[in-house]
Amino acid sequence: MKILDGGLENVPGYRFSAVKAEIKYKDRLDYCLIVPDVLCNASGMFTTNLMAAAPVKLCRERIGNPVSAIVINATNANACTGTEGYENAKILTGDIAARLHSSPESVLMCSTGVIGRQLPAEKMIESHGELVKNLSRENGTVIPRAIMTTDTYPKAVSVSFSTGRGDFTIAGTAKGSGMIAPDMATLLCYIITDAPVSKENLDIIFRSTVETTLNAITIDGDMSTNDTAIILSPLSGNPLSSATDLEIFMRALLHVMSGIAEMLIHDAEGATKLVRIHVINAESDEDAKKAARAISESLLVKTAFFGRDPNWGRIAAAAGYSGAMVKEESLTVMFENITVLSMGKPGDYDRNSLMDVLSKREFSVTVDLGLGSGRAMMITSDISYDYVRINAEYTT
Amino acid sequence: MKILDGGLENVPGYRFSAVKAEIKYKDRLDYCLIVPDVLCNASGMFTTNLMAAAPVKLCRERIGNPVSAIVINATNANACTGTEGYENAKILTGDIAARLHSSPESVLMCSTGVIGRQLPAEKMIESHGELVKNLSRENGTVIPRAIMTTDTYPKAVSVSFSTGRGDFTIAGTAKGSGMIAPDMATLLCYIITDAPVSKENLDIIFRSTVETTLNAITIDGDMSTNDTAIILSPLSGNPLSSATDLEIFMRALLHVMSGIAEMLIHDAEGATKLVRIHVINAESDEDAKKAARAISESLLVKTAFFGRDPNWGRIAAAAGYSGAMVKEESLTVMFENITVLSMGKPGDYDRNSLMDVLSKREFSVTVDLGLGSGRAMMITSDISYDYVRINAEYTT
């Protein structure tokens, strides 16, 4: 596996474009298109929020089909927009399909931005000519920027890898996973590859990789109405099939998606730190996950990280209410390799070394429950003044 | 029912005292004692956190006994302190019992403050002479101050009420329910009355009242290792028994505990607003409670309140991921009497009137799920810069 500079443009067989459709603001890229040269297998993971946005409903219906395009708009989430919002998504994807000479059912759509407002569908259709005309492989570089909302930098990762069937490339991009001003947050993530993988294998591999990457990060615990992650792989009568090749593919995908997950946390709203929470020796993996999630989402733990406070009491308390089995006398907490709590007893540590750890941009916390062999890892950020500012100072 | 000025000192049959035991800081009241003239029935509600502190373990064992005293210390939570911490709680309550000529098993103890440090038991015992000597009814005024940590003002509520068996008084005090700097939060709440109520009735009435008062407020969703609420009522061969009298008692208790709950939210760390979240017409009361809790604990909703942002999208999204059944087309959201979302469609409201509501110190949000008749209410606060400051700037 070789890590490449750049992103989507490294993958042969795809073209891209982005335009300023003035959906909400003037003079910003807000509407973009990803078009594979051949029909693709697609897998998708979508928000489980019952208030799912119109484009999410559309994607859920179409994700089983071969896919000819993904169209994405920023600045308007097309959420809480009822039948009209859903019809707008159908009209827009229908028009794109007509221009690409593909089936409407093969076009996916994603939206992010303000909720409760109808898309300016007519204005958007006016831009479709330019959107299709500008399609090029080189424009892969602009997609990460076109999907941004409060992200402070565009995010893309790509790698190449060799299989028994030749060399392939995989690339991904994503936008902000903090719930985002102005109105509504969203994690949007797109992965493309020229490696052919069957729909069945793609589903299994994508789901398990999302689980340990995008689903292992948490910023504020709020789940958007629009969260979507999609992977495209060319339909081919001869997909990668050997266990070795699929494992190589999976490792490459994991690298790309881990990279994206870490970029999202680094760019979390107001975040100054990235902290890996490892929970080990839980009674079960499920228990470990519960404890890791409770610690990662605890506002008190996250403000303590911001304040460089080695507050293992808050970590222990969050584990204690997580629903996981936790026993005081078997609980150990470490900041990197410094034990602050050992089997329920405060550790005898060097205060300066501990402050060195807490002052780092990235560090890990290990919570050893001492009860079994279950384990889980989550990546979290701190909560700073800027998080409050970003999420409070906007007025709808 | 008559609302009284003042607090615990209004209830006949109890004496109080508080001292500066220098448990962690010099020159602050940090250790106090509540002593009824006769043995009392006691009911208690305790944290469900598996990392429960030593005094919570002790209270759980003793709450079934007739109670002769409650001793409370601030500035040290006696949590994560293992066997030694538990033994210290036993020693301290044992010494108090000896001085009061009561049984050690009849003395309850509560602690709040920094966790993971042993109590300075010897130093605390040295103060027991003064603690017992100073007992007086008038000193009821100092208990609310002695139990404070980051609370900005002492909290007490009292009422008198008439029953078929004569007039009685009920009073309560509590300390901060935000998880609290320096290390650990705690909700401590004490209710005393001169009305005799059987242990069985006291348990039922106290539990149901806590459910709709203390358990209906949320500041940061973190649950302390030390949360404790205790009520005392004199043991008597002739307790209140008629349904009417018990209902009068329950209404008085509800008034006191609602008042305390609201004070706690008003004084939540950094809070500038108190918001009542009413969820109505849910499929069930449980669903309503899930939705109310998710909305009340959503960081995005709480920062929006701080920013006076009528962000019904975040409220709808929180309802959508709460686990409650929610349908976009039947969802209505109101700020006071202004409908911002009506059956899934944005309302046509006057922007200035809405800003007037959002600028208030207190307002209510009604979320009508339009699916059944379940309902629930929670009281929440906003999350401000000061919340982050208070919880971040301390270094252990």
PDB file of N, CA, C and O in Angstrom, chain A residues 219-242:
ATOM      1  N   ILE A 219     -18.079  13.778  18.466  1.00  0.00           N
ATOM      2  CA  ILE A 219     -17.764  15.162  18.792  1.00  0.00           C
ATOM      3  C   ILE A 219     -18.746  15.683  19.821  1.00  0.00           C
ATOM      4  O   ILE A 219     -18.371  16.074  20.900  1.00  0.00           O
ATOM      5  N   ASP A 220     -20.015  15.616  19.526  1.00  0.00           N
ATOM      6  CA  ASP A 220     -20.959  16.098  20.532  1.00  0.00           C
ATOM      7  C   ASP A 220     -22.099  15.126  20.812  1.00  0.00           C
ATOM      8  O   ASP A 220     -22.997  15.435  21.556  1.00  0.00           O
ATOM      9  N   GLY A 221     -22.045  13.944  20.207  1.00  0.00           N
ATOM     10  CA  GLY A 221     -23.070  12.959  20.513  1.00  0.00           C
ATOM     11  C   GLY A 221     -24.386  13.214  19.807  1.00  0.00           C
ATOM     12  O   GLY A 221     -25.293  12.399  19.872  1.00  0.00           O
ATOM     13  N   ASP A 222     -24.497  14.350  19.139  1.00  0.00           N
ATOM     14  CA  ASP A 222     -25.720  14.628  18.392  1.00  0.00           C
ATOM     15  C   ASP A 222     -25.634  13.938  17.036  1.00  0.00           C
ATOM     16  O   ASP A 222     -24.593  13.936  16.386  1.00  0.00           O
ATOM     17  N   MET A 223     -26.725  13.350  16.604  1.00  0.00           N
ATOM     18  CA  MET A 223     -26.732  12.624  15.333  1.00  0.00           C
ATOM     19  C   MET A 223     -27.577  13.393  14.321  1.00  0.00           C
ATOM     20  O   MET A 223     -28.736  13.701  14.558  1.00  0.00           O
ATOM     21  N   SER A 224     -26.964  13.690  13.204  1.00  0.00           N
ATOM     22  CA  SER A 224     -27.603  14.528  12.200  1.00  0.00           C
ATOM     23  C   SER A 224     -28.715  13.791  11.465  1.00  0.00           C
ATOM     24  O   SER A 224     -28.792  12.566  11.456  1.00  0.00           O
ATOM     25  N   THR A 225     -29.575  14.567  10.837  1.00  0.00           N
ATOM     26  CA  THR A 225     -30.637  14.028   9.989  1.00  0.00           C
ATOM     27  C   THR A 225     -30.100  13.624   8.612  1.00  0.00           C
ATOM     28  O   THR A 225     -30.822  13.017   7.828  1.00  0.00           O
ATOM     29  N   ASN A 226     -28.847  13.964   8.305  1.00  0.00           N
ATOM     30  CA  ASN A 226     -28.336  13.798   6.943  1.00  0.00           C
ATOM     31  C   ASN A 226     -27.088  12.923   6.821  1.00  0.00           C
ATOM     32  O   ASN A 226     -26.608  12.711   5.704  1.00  0.00           O
ATOM     33  N   ASP A 227     -26.573  12.413   7.940  1.00  0.00           N
ATOM     34  CA  ASP A 227     -25.327  11.632   7.896  1.00  0.00           C
ATOM     35  C   ASP A 227     -25.366  10.549   6.822  1.00  0.00           C
ATOM     36  O   ASP A 227     -26.282   9.720   6.788  1.00  0.00           O
ATOM     37  N   THR A 228     -24.359  10.556   5.984  1.00  0.00           N
ATOM     38  CA  THR A 228     -24.304   9.607   4.869  1.00  0.00           C
ATOM     39  C   THR A 228     -22.857   9.270   4.541  1.00  0.00           C
ATOM     40  O   THR A 228     -22.008  10.163   4.478  1.00  0.00           O
ATOM     41  N   ALA A 229     -22.584   7.994   4.337  1.00  0.00           N
ATOM     42  CA  ALA A 229     -21.285   7.568   3.815  1.00  0.00           C
ATOM     43  C   ALA A 229     -21.546   6.594   2.676  1.00  0.00           C
ATOM     44  O   ALA A 229     -22.344   5.662   2.828  1.00  0.00           O
ATOM     45  N   ILE A 230     -20.911   6.847   1.543  1.00  0.00           N
ATOM     46  CA  ILE A 230     -21.152   6.019   0.348  1.00  0.00           C
ATOM     47  C   ILE A 230     -19.820   5.612  -0.264  1.00  0.00           C
ATOM     48  O   ILE A 230     -18.883   6.410  -0.324  1.00  0.00           O
ATOM     49  N   ILE A 231     -19.745   4.372  -0.714  1.00  0.00           N
ATOM     50  CA  ILE A 231     -18.570   3.906  -1.455  1.00  0.00           C
ATOM     51  C   ILE A 231     -19.025   3.432  -2.838  1.00  0.00           C
ATOM     52  O   ILE A 231     -20.096   2.829  -2.967  1.00  0.00           O
ATOM     53  N   LEU A 232     -18.222   3.746  -3.853  1.00  0.00           N
ATOM     54  CA  LEU A 232     -18.486   3.296  -5.228  1.00  0.00           C
ATOM     55  C   LEU A 232     -17.342   2.413  -5.708  1.00  0.00           C
ATOM     56  O   LEU A 232     -16.171   2.713  -5.481  1.00  0.00           O
ATOM     57  N   SER A 233     -17.717   1.331  -6.391  1.00  0.00           N
ATOM     58  CA  SER A 233     -16.725   0.412  -6.974  1.00  0.00           C
ATOM     59  C   SER A 233     -17.291  -0.066  -8.309  1.00  0.00           C
ATOM     60  O   SER A 233     -18.466  -0.444  -8.392  1.00  0.00           O
ATOM     61  N   PRO A 234     -16.475  -0.042  -9.380  1.00  0.00           N
ATOM     62  CA  PRO A 234     -17.030  -0.338 -10.709  1.00  0.00           C
ATOM     63  C   PRO A 234     -17.649  -1.729 -10.812  1.00  0.00           C
ATOM     64  O   PRO A 234     -17.069  -2.711 -10.342  1.00  0.00           O
ATOM     65  N   LEU A 235     -18.832  -1.765 -11.400  1.00  0.00           N
ATOM     66  CA  LEU A 235     -19.498  -3.034 -11.707  1.00  0.00           C
ATOM     67  C   LEU A 235     -18.629  -3.755 -12.720  1.00  0.00           C
ATOM     68  O   LEU A 235     -18.207  -3.174 -13.723  1.00  0.00           O
ATOM     69  N   SER A 236     -18.386  -4.996 -12.471  1.00  0.00           N
ATOM     70  CA  SER A 236     -17.507  -5.741 -13.367  1.00  0.00           C
ATOM     71  C   SER A 236     -17.870  -7.198 -13.255  1.00  0.00           C
ATOM     72  O   SER A 236     -18.258  -7.670 -12.185  1.00  0.00           O
ATOM     73  N   GLY A 237     -17.793  -7.904 -14.356  1.00  0.00           N
ATOM     74  CA  GLY A 237     -18.105  -9.320 -14.318  1.00  0.00           C
ATOM     75  C   GLY A 237     -17.026 -10.108 -13.587  1.00  0.00           C
ATOM     76  O   GLY A 237     -17.198 -11.274 -13.276  1.00  0.00           O
ATOM     77  N   ASN A 238     -15.948  -9.398 -13.275  1.00  0.00           N
ATOM     78  CA  ASN A 238     -14.814 -10.107 -12.702  1.00  0.00           C
ATOM     79  C   ASN A 238     -14.266  -9.382 -11.473  1.00  0.00           C
ATOM     80  O   ASN A 238     -13.150  -8.873 -11.484  1.00  0.00           O
ATOM     81  N   PRO A 239     -15.060  -9.324 -10.410  1.00  0.00           N
ATOM     82  CA  PRO A 239     -14.618  -8.581  -9.230  1.00  0.00           C
ATOM     83  C   PRO A 239     -13.511  -9.298  -8.464  1.00  0.00           C
ATOM     84  O   PRO A 239     -13.325 -10.511  -8.641  1.00  0.00           O
ATOM     85  N   LEU A 240     -12.808  -8.544  -7.639  1.00  0.00           N
ATOM     86  CA  LEU A 240     -11.826  -9.147  -6.730  1.00  0.00           C
ATOM     87  C   LEU A 240     -12.541 -10.222  -5.914  1.00  0.00           C
ATOM     88  O   LEU A 240     -13.603  -9.967  -5.360  1.00  0.00           O
ATOM     89  N   SER A 241     -11.950 -11.398  -5.843  1.00  0.00           N
ATOM     90  CA  SER A 241     -12.677 -12.460  -5.145  1.00  0.00           C
ATOM     91  C   SER A 241     -11.813 -13.259  -4.184  1.00  0.00           C
ATOM     92  O   SER A 241     -12.338 -13.845  -3.239  1.00  0.00           O
ATOM     93  N   SER A 242     -10.502 -13.270  -4.379  1.00  0.00           N
ATOM     94  CA  SER A 242      -9.694 -14.080  -3.459  1.00  0.00           C
ATOM     95  C   SER A 242      -9.662 -13.408  -2.098  1.00  0.00           C
ATOM     96  O   SER A 242      -9.720 -12.171  -1.989  1.00  0.00           O
TER      97      SER A 242
END
